[in-house]
Short mmCIF file of C-alpha atoms in Angstrom, two decimals:
data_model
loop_
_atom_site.label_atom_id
_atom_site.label_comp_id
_atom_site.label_asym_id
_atom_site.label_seq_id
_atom_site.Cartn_x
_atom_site.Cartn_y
_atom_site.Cartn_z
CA UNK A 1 8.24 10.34 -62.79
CA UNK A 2 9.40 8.60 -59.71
CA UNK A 3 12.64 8.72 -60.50
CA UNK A 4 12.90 11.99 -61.77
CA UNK A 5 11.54 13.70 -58.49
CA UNK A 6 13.73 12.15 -56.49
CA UNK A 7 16.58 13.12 -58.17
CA UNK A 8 16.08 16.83 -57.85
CA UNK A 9 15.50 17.48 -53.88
CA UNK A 10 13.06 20.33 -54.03
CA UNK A 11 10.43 19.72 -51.50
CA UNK A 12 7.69 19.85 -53.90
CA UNK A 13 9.34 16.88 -55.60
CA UNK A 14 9.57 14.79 -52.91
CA UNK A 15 5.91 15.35 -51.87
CA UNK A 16 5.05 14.49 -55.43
CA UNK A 17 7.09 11.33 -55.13
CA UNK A 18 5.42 10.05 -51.90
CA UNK A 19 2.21 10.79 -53.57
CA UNK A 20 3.05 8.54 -56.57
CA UNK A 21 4.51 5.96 -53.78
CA UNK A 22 1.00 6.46 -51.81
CA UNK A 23 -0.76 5.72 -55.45
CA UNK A 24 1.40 2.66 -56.41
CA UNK A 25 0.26 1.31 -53.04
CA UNK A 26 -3.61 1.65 -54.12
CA UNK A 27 -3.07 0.06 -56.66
CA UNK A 28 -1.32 -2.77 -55.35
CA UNK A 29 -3.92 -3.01 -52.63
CA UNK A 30 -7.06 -2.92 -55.34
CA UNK A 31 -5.21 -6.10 -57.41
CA UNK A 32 -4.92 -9.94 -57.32
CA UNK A 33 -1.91 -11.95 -57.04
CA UNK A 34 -1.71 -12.88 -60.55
CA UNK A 35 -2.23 -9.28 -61.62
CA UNK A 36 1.20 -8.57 -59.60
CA UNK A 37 3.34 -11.50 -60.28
CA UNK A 38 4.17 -9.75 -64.08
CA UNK A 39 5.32 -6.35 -62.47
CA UNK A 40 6.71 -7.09 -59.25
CA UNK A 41 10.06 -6.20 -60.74
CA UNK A 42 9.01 -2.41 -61.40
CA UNK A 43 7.31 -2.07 -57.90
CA UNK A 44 10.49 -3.49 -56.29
CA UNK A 45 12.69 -0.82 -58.15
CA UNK A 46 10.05 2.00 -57.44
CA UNK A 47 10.79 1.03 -54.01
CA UNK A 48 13.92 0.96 -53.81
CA UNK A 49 14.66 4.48 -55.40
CA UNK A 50 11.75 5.98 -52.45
CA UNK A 51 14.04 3.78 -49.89
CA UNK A 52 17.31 5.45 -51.27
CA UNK A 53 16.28 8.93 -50.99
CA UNK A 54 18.46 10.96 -49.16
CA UNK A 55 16.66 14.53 -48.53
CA UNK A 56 15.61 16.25 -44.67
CA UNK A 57 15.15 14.17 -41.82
CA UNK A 58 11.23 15.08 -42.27
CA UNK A 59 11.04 14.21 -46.54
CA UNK A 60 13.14 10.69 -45.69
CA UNK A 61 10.68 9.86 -42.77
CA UNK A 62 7.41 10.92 -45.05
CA UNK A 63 9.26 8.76 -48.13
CA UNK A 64 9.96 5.37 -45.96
CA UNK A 65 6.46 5.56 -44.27
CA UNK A 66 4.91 5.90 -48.21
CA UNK A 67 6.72 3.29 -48.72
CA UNK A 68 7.07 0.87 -46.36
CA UNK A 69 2.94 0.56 -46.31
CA UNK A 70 3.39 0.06 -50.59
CA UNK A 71 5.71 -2.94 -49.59
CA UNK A 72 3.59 -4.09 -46.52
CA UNK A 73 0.67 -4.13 -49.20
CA UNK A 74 2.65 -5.88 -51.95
CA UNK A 75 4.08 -8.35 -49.45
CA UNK A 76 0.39 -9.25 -47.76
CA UNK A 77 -0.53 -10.21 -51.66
CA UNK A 78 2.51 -12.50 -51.62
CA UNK A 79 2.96 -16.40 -51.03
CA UNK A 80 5.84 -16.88 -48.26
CA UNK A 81 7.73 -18.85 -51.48
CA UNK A 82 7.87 -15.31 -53.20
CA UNK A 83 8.49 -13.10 -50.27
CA UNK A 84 12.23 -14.75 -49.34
CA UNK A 85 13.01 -13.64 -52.92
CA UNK A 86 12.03 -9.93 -52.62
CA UNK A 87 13.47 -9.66 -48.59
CA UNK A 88 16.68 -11.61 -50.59
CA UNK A 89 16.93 -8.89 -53.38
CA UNK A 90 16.14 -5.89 -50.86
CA UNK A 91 19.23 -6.98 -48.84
CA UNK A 92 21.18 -7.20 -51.74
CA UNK A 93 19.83 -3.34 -52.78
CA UNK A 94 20.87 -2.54 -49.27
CA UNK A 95 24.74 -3.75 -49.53
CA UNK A 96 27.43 -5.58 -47.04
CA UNK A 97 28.05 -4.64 -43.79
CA UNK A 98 31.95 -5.93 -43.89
CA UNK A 99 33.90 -6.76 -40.83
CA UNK A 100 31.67 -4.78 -38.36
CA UNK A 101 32.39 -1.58 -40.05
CA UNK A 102 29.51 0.01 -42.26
CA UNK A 103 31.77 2.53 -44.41
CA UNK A 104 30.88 0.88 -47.85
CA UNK A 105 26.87 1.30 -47.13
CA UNK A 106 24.97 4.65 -46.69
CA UNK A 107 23.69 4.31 -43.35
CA UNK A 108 20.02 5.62 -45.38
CA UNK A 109 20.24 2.25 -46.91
CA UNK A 110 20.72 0.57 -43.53
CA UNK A 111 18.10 2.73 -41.85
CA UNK A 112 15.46 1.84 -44.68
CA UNK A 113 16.94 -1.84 -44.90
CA UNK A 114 16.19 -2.21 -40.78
CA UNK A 115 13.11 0.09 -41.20
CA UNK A 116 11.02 -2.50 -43.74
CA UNK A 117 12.04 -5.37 -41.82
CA UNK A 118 10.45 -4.31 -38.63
CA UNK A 119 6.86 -3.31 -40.37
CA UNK A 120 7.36 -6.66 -41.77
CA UNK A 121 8.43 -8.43 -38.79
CA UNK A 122 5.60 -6.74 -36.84
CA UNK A 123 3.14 -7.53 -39.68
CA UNK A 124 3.99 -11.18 -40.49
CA UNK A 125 5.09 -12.05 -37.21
CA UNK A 126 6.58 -16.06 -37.08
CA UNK A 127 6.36 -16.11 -40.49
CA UNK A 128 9.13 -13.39 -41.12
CA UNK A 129 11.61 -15.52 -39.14
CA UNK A 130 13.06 -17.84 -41.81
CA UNK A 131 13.50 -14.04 -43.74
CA UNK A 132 15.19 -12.67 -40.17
CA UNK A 133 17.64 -15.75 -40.25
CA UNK A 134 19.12 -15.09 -43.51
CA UNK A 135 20.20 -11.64 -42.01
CA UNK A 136 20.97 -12.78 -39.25
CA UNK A 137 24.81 -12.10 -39.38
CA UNK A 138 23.86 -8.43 -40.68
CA UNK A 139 22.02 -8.09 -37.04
CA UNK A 140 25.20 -9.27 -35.04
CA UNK A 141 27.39 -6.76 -37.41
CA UNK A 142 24.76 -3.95 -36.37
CA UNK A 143 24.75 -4.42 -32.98
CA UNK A 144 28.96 -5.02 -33.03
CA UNK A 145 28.76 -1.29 -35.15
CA UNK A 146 26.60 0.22 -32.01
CA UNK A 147 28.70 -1.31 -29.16
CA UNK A 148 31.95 -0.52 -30.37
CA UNK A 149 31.12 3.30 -31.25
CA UNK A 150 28.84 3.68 -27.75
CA UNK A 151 29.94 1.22 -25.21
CA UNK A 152 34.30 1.89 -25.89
CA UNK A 153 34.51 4.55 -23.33
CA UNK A 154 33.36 2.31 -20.86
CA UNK A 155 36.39 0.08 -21.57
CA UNK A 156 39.40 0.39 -18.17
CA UNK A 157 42.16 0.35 -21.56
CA UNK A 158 44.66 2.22 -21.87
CA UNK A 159 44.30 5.95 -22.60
CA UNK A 160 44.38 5.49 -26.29
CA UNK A 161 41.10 3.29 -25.85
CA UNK A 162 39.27 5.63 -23.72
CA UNK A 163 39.42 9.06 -26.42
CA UNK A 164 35.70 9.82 -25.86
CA UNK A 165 34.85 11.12 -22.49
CA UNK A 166 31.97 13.32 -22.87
CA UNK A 167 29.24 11.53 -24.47
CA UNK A 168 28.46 14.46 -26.60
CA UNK A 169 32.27 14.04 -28.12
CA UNK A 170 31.19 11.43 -30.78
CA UNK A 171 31.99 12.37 -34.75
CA UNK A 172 29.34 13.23 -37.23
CA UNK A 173 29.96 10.18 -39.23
CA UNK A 174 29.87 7.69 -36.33
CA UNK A 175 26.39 9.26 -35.49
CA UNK A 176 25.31 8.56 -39.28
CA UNK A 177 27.30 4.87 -38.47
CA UNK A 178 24.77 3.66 -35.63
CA UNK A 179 21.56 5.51 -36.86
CA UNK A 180 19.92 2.44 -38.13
CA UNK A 181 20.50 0.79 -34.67
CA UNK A 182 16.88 1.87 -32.95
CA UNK A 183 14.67 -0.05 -36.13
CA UNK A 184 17.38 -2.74 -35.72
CA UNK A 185 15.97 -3.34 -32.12
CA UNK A 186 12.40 -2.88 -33.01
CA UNK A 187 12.78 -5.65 -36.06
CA UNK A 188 14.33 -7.78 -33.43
CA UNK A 189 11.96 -7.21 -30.75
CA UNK A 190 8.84 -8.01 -32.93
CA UNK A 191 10.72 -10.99 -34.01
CA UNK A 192 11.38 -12.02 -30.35
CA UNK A 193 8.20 -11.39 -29.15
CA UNK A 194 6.28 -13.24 -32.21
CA UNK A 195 9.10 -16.06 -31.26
CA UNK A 196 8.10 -16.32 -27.97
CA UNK A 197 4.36 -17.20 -28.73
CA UNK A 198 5.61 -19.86 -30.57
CA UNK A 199 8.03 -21.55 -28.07
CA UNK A 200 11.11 -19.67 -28.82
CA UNK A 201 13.02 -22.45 -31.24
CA UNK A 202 14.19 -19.57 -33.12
CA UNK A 203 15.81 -17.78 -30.38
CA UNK A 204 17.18 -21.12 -28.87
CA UNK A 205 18.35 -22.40 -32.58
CA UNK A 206 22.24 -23.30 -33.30
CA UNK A 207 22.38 -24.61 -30.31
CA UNK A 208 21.71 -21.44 -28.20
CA UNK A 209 24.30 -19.89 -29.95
CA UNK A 210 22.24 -17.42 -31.30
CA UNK A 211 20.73 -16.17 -28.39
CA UNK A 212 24.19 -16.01 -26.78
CA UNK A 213 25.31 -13.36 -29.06
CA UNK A 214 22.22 -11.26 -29.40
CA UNK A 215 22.17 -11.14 -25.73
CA UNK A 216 25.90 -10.26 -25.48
CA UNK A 217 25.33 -7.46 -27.34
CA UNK A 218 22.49 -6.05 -25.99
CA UNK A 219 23.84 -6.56 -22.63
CA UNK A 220 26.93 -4.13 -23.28
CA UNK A 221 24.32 -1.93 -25.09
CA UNK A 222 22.81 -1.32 -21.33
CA UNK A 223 25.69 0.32 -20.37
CA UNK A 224 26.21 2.39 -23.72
CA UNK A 225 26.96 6.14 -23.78
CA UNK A 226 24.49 7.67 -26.40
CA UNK A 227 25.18 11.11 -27.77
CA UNK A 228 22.26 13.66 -27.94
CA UNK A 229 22.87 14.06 -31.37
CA UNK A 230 21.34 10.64 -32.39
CA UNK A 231 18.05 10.70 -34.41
CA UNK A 232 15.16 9.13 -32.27
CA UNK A 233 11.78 8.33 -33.29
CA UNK A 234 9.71 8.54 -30.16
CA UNK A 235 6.24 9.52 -28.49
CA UNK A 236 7.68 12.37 -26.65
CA UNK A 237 6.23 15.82 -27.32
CA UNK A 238 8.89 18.30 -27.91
CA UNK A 239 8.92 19.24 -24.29
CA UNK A 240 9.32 15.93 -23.15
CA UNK A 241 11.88 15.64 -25.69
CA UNK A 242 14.59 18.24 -24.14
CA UNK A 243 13.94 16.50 -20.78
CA UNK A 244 14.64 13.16 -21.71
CA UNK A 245 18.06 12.28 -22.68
CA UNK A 246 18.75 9.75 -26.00
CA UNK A 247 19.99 7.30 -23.25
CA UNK A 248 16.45 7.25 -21.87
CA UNK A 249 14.99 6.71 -25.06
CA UNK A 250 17.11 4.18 -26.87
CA UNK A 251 18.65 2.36 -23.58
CA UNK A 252 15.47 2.51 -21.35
CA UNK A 253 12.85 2.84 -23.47
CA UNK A 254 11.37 6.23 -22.24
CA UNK A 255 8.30 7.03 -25.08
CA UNK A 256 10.45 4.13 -27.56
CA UNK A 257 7.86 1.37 -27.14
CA UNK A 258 6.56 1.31 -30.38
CA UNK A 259 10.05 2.15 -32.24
CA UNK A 260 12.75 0.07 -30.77
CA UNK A 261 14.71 0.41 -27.84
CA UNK A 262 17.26 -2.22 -25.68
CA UNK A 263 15.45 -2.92 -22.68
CA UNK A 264 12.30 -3.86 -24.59
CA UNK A 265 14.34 -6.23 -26.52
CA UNK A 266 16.27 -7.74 -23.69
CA UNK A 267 12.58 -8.73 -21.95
CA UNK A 268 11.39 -9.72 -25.24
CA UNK A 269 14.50 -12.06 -25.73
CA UNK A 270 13.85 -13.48 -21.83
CA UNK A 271 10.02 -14.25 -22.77
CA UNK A 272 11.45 -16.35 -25.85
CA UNK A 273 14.15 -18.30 -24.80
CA UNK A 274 12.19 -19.05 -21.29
CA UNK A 275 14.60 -21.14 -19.72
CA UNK A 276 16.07 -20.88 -16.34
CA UNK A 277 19.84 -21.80 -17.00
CA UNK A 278 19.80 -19.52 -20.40
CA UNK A 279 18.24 -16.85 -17.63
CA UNK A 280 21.30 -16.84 -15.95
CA UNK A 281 23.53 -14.65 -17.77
CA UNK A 282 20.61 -12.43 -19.21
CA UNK A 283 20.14 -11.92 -15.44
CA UNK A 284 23.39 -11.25 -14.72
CA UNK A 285 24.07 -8.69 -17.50
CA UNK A 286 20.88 -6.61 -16.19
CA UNK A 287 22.10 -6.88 -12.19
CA UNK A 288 25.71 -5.45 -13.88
CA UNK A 289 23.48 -2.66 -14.86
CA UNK A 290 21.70 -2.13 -11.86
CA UNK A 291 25.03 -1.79 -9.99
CA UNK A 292 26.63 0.92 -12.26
CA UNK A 293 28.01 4.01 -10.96
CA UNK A 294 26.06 5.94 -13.86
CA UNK A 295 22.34 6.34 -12.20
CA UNK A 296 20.97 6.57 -15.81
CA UNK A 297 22.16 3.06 -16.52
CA UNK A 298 21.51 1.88 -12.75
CA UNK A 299 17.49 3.18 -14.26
CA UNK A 300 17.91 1.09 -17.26
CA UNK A 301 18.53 -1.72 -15.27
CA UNK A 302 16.09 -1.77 -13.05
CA UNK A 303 13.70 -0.77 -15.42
CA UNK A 304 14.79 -3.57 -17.49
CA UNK A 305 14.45 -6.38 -14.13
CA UNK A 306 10.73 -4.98 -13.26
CA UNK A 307 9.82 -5.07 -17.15
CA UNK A 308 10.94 -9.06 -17.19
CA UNK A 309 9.55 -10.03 -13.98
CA UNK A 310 6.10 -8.63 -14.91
CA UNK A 311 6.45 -10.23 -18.99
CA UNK A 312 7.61 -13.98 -17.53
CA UNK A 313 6.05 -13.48 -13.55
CA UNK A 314 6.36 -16.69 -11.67
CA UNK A 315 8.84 -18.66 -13.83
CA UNK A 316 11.63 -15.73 -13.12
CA UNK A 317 11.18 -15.74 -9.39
CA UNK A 318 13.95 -18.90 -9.66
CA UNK A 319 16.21 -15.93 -9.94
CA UNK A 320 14.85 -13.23 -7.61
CA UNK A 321 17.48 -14.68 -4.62
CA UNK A 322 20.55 -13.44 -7.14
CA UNK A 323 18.44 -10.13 -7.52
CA UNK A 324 17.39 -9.26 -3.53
CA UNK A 325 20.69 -8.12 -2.63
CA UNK A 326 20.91 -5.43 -5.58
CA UNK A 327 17.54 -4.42 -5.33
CA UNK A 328 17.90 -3.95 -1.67
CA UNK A 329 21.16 -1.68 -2.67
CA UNK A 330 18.52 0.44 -4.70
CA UNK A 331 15.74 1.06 -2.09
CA UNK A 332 18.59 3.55 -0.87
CA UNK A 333 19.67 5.15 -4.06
CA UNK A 334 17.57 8.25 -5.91
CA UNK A 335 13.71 8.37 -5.72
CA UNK A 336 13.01 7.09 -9.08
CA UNK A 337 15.26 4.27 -8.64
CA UNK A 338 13.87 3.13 -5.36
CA UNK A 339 10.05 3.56 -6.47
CA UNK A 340 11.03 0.79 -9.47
CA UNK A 341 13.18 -1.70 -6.91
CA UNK A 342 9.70 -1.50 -4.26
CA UNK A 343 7.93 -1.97 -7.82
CA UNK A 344 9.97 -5.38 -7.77
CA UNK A 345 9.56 -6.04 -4.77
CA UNK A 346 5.99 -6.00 -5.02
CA UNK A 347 5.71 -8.37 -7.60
CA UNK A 348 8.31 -11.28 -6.37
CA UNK A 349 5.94 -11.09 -2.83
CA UNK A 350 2.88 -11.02 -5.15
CA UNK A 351 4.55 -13.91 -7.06
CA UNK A 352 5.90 -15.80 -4.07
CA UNK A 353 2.81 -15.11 -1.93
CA UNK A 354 5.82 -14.22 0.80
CA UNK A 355 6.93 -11.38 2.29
CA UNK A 356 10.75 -10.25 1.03
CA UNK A 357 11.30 -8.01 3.99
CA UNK A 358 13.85 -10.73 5.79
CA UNK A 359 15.90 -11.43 3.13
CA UNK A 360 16.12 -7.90 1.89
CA UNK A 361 17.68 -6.89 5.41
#
């Protein structure tokens, strides 16, 4: 039946589908482990046809919340031995991301793929993170994808580099292309954060070379250009909504909390590798923002500085001399600015004990 409304789009069909998703996930909630074991198979490729629908932004939504509970209730039933299997198959479903580019996969597939993982990276917390690694080359192609469609125009090239001006003048298809990147950044951010309560090996493992190229990512990503046209999930009512551009949401985290946005993930990725030399080029990447001659990315930055000094507090204060002379740049620029660089303020003489007025002079 599944299936078969799926296949033919009307909206009744797809209502009918979520409802046999919604009753498939009863069912897996009312059985034992043993019960499950036989027929995992057939609930995985239930799944996976909900996961690959591809209807209105409203029957896709409705279909991946049916069934990402379904998989959140199949996966609590689950020993961690059985659930590297399913999160292995579930990639496979979802395709390669080759050479940075994502032509080959349906960006619904990457959406849905990026989508599970955060309910079950929010869920399971640490014990997601040996699942995470295996992916974790798929995260560094997504975030490559997003940089070099949003962040190229910021590039000093040559002309043929800079084609995209406006940041409305971005194709169709490279809209589709970097879609999946906001439950990308929530999956990593519950990751990060569940890291960080747990000492942050993850984030520091291959030698730090993982957290070197998340964070060289996400740093660029602080500076990105995001069209309107961009599909957010946020808080925002619908009059919030036209005043608040996609930049706000995905780069700053305006009414993005709870769905994924950069500067959320850049303090959660401070908290977890919590180490003062590492600091230093997290740091510097937000300061870069701070000083940008865009005001909406000069926000982001400072919005990103106050949200890590109040998430790490007195260990981050090491830093706050690099900081002082930026900040004390934005006590002059626009009212919103200024209000978050007092904000800082505030804390590093809460922090310190000290005043900051001398050395912001």
């Amino acid at each position: 039946g599944l299936s078969r409304n799926l296949q033919s789009g009307k909206t009744a069909n797809w209502e009918e589908a979520s409802s046999i998703i919604n009753v498939m996930n009863i069912a897996v909630e009312s059985s034992q482990r043993s019960e499950l074991s036989p027929i995992i198979g057939k609930i995985f490729n239930g799944l996976v046809m909900a996961y690959g629908h591809e209807g209105g932004d409203e029957s896709s939504s409705q279909m991946l919340r049916s069934a990402n509970k379904c998989l959140l209730s199949l996966v609590m039933k689950l020993s961690e031995v059985q659930l590297r299997p399913l999160y292995a198959r579930l990639r496979e479903w979802r395709g390669d991301i080759e050479n940075g580019t994502a032509g080959s996969v349906p960006s619904t597939r990457r959406y849905a793929f990026w989508s599970l993982s955060a309910e079950l990276s929010k869920s399971l917390k640490s014990i997601f993170l040996p699942c995470l690694t295996s992916v974790l080359s798929d995260i560094i192609d997504e975030l490559e994808i997003a940089v070099s469609l949003l962040c190229q125009r910021s590039k000093k090239d040559d002309g043929s580099k800079r084609r995209r001006v406006d940041e409305s003048q971005i194709s169709g298809e490279d809209v589709d292309r970097v879609k999946p990147l906001q439950p990308l950044l929530l999956c990593l951010d519950s990751a990060l954060k569940a890291d960080a309560h747990e000492g942050g090996n993850w984030t520091r493992g291959d030698d730090n070379q993982r957290y070197n190229m998340i964070l060289n990512h996400l740093g660029k990503l602080l500076l990105a250009q995001v069209p309107k046209e961009i599909p957010l999930l946020s808080d925002l009512t619908s009059k919030e909504q036209a005043s608040t551009s996609a930049f706000q949401q995905l780069v700053q985290g305006v009414g993005t909390l709870e769905y994924g946005n950069v500067v959320g993930c850049l303090t959660s990725l401070a908290a977890a590798v919590g180490n003062e030399q590492l600091w230093k080029p997290l740091n510097f990447a937000v300061l870069e923002a701070c000083g940008h001659k865009r005001s909406e990315v000069r926000k982001a930055g400072i919005t990103c500085l106050l949200s890590i000094i109040e998430t790490i507090g007195e260990e981050y204060m090491v830093l706050l001399p690099e900081c002082l002379p930026v900040i004390s740049e934005l006590l002059e620029d626009e009212e919103e600015i200024a209000a978050m660089a007092k904000d800082c303020v505030r804390q590093g003489e809460e922090l310190l004990g000290e005043s900051l007025e001398d050395s912001l002079r």
